[in-house]
Amino acid sequence: IASGALHFGNGEQICLILKVNDWLKTILEETPLSTDQKITLKNDAIFIEATVLNTPQLEWWLLSQADGLEVLEPIALREKIAERLLGAARQYVHKSKVN
């Protein structure tokens, strides 16, 4: 992500802090989000801290991994991801009818 290989573009650098599951921890050990990525274990929880660019592509990646992570910081990004997930979940609350 940090290298721009996935076209994560130019954006403001942020300190991203995530709580992740075991599977995503393994993936991020093999393919770090950034060169300064840190993985910390605390009270049976796994935390990832990395300096990354805040871009739409980062948001896309976070949403694509949503069942394996929780954005803790920055708060504005956490709220934005939560809004998107709630909006998506609302689409499944009411039965859709196919005509």
mmCIF file of C-alpha atoms in Angstrom:
data_model
loop_
_atom_site.group_PDB
_atom_site.id
_atom_site.type_symbol
_atom_site.label_atom_id
_atom_site.label_comp_id
_atom_site.label_asym_id
_atom_site.label_seq_id
_atom_site.Cartn_x
_atom_site.Cartn_y
_atom_site.Cartn_z
ATOM 1 C CA ILE A 1 0.000 0.000 0.000
ATOM 2 C CA ALA A 2 2.713 2.462 1.012
ATOM 3 C CA SER A 3 4.576 1.947 -2.285
ATOM 4 C CA GLY A 4 1.542 2.891 -4.344
ATOM 5 C CA ALA A 5 1.635 -0.475 -6.120
ATOM 6 C CA LEU A 6 -2.117 -0.812 -5.769
ATOM 7 C CA HIS A 7 -2.593 2.749 -7.031
ATOM 8 C CA PHE A 8 -3.310 4.051 -3.554
ATOM 9 C CA GLY A 9 -2.412 7.497 -4.861
ATOM 10 C CA ASN A 10 -1.381 10.623 -3.065
ATOM 11 C CA GLY A 11 -3.094 11.554 0.146
ATOM 12 C CA GLU A 12 -2.401 12.846 3.595
ATOM 13 C CA GLN A 13 -0.177 10.591 5.706
ATOM 14 C CA ILE A 14 -1.987 9.186 8.716
ATOM 15 C CA CYS A 15 -1.173 6.884 11.582
ATOM 16 C CA LEU A 16 -3.618 4.033 11.019
ATOM 17 C CA ILE A 17 -4.409 1.826 14.002
ATOM 18 C CA LEU A 18 -6.413 -1.333 13.433
ATOM 19 C CA LYS A 19 -7.631 -4.209 15.538
ATOM 20 C CA VAL A 20 -7.430 -7.325 13.354
ATOM 21 C CA ASN A 21 -8.240 -11.031 13.432
ATOM 22 C CA ASP A 22 -5.621 -13.809 13.217
ATOM 23 C CA TRP A 23 -6.093 -14.332 9.489
ATOM 24 C CA LEU A 24 -5.514 -10.668 8.630
ATOM 25 C CA LYS A 25 -2.537 -10.549 11.007
ATOM 26 C CA THR A 26 -0.934 -13.346 8.984
ATOM 27 C CA ILE A 27 -1.615 -11.509 5.720
ATOM 28 C CA LEU A 28 -0.180 -8.249 7.082
ATOM 29 C CA GLU A 29 2.913 -10.015 8.398
ATOM 30 C CA GLU A 30 3.566 -11.243 4.857
ATOM 31 C CA THR A 31 2.475 -8.031 3.120
ATOM 32 C CA PRO A 32 2.851 -5.045 5.472
ATOM 33 C CA LEU A 33 0.818 -1.887 5.020
ATOM 34 C CA SER A 34 3.970 0.219 5.410
ATOM 35 C CA THR A 35 7.657 -0.027 6.232
ATOM 36 C CA ASP A 36 6.999 1.181 9.781
ATOM 37 C CA GLN A 37 4.148 -1.251 10.468
ATOM 38 C CA LYS A 38 4.017 -2.588 14.030
ATOM 39 C CA ILE A 39 2.028 -5.584 15.250
ATOM 40 C CA THR A 40 1.151 -5.634 18.939
ATOM 41 C CA LEU A 41 -0.654 -8.257 21.009
ATOM 42 C CA LYS A 42 -2.565 -7.025 24.055
ATOM 43 C CA ASN A 43 -5.216 -8.863 26.087
ATOM 44 C CA ASP A 44 -5.709 -11.477 23.347
ATOM 45 C CA ALA A 45 -6.270 -8.729 20.755
ATOM 46 C CA ILE A 46 -4.056 -7.974 17.750
ATOM 47 C CA PHE A 47 -3.302 -4.367 16.840
ATOM 48 C CA ILE A 48 -1.653 -3.019 13.695
ATOM 49 C CA GLU A 49 -0.128 0.453 13.565
ATOM 50 C CA ALA A 50 1.172 1.846 10.274
ATOM 51 C CA THR A 51 1.797 5.166 8.568
ATOM 52 C CA VAL A 52 -0.207 5.141 5.336
ATOM 53 C CA LEU A 53 -1.738 7.550 2.848
ATOM 54 C CA ASN A 54 -5.386 8.393 3.505
ATOM 55 C CA THR A 55 -6.939 7.791 0.093
ATOM 56 C CA PRO A 56 -10.153 6.403 -1.384
ATOM 57 C CA GLN A 57 -8.223 3.242 -2.231
ATOM 58 C CA LEU A 58 -7.280 2.802 1.438
ATOM 59 C CA GLU A 59 -10.952 3.127 2.338
ATOM 60 C CA TRP A 60 -11.818 0.550 -0.328
ATOM 61 C CA TRP A 61 -9.248 -1.869 1.113
ATOM 62 C CA LEU A 62 -10.499 -1.342 4.679
ATOM 63 C CA LEU A 63 -14.085 -1.972 3.553
ATOM 64 C CA SER A 64 -13.038 -5.080 1.641
ATOM 65 C CA GLN A 65 -11.479 -6.473 4.833
ATOM 66 C CA ALA A 66 -14.210 -5.206 7.168
ATOM 67 C CA ASP A 67 -15.087 -8.584 8.650
ATOM 68 C CA GLY A 68 -11.472 -8.999 9.768
ATOM 69 C CA LEU A 69 -10.641 -5.581 11.135
ATOM 70 C CA GLU A 70 -11.812 -2.599 13.130
ATOM 71 C CA VAL A 71 -10.425 0.871 12.429
ATOM 72 C CA LEU A 72 -9.501 2.448 15.771
ATOM 73 C CA GLU A 73 -7.672 5.577 14.591
ATOM 74 C CA PRO A 74 -7.867 8.117 13.148
ATOM 75 C CA ILE A 75 -11.344 8.705 14.537
ATOM 76 C CA ALA A 76 -12.558 10.508 11.387
ATOM 77 C CA LEU A 77 -11.639 7.485 9.263
ATOM 78 C CA ARG A 78 -13.259 5.128 11.790
ATOM 79 C CA GLU A 79 -16.488 7.132 11.590
ATOM 80 C CA LYS A 80 -16.401 7.223 7.785
ATOM 81 C CA ILE A 81 -15.913 3.448 7.535
ATOM 82 C CA ALA A 82 -18.651 2.864 10.139
ATOM 83 C CA GLU A 83 -21.057 5.048 8.127
ATOM 84 C CA ARG A 84 -20.359 3.114 4.941
ATOM 85 C CA LEU A 85 -20.814 -0.238 6.679
ATOM 86 C CA LEU A 86 -24.055 0.848 8.345
ATOM 87 C CA GLY A 87 -25.366 2.076 5.010
ATOM 88 C CA ALA A 88 -24.547 -1.248 3.398
ATOM 89 C CA ALA A 89 -26.106 -3.195 6.276
ATOM 90 C CA ARG A 90 -29.341 -1.186 5.984
ATOM 91 C CA GLN A 91 -29.800 -2.566 2.487
ATOM 92 C CA TYR A 92 -30.117 -6.053 3.979
ATOM 93 C CA VAL A 93 -32.456 -5.197 6.856
ATOM 94 C CA HIS A 94 -35.609 -5.071 4.735
ATOM 95 C CA LYS A 95 -36.434 -7.828 2.299
ATOM 96 C CA SER A 96 -35.926 -6.752 -1.265
ATOM 97 C CA LYS A 97 -38.447 -7.936 -3.781
ATOM 98 C CA VAL A 98 -37.345 -8.979 -7.216
ATOM 99 C CA ASN A 99 -39.898 -8.001 -9.855
#
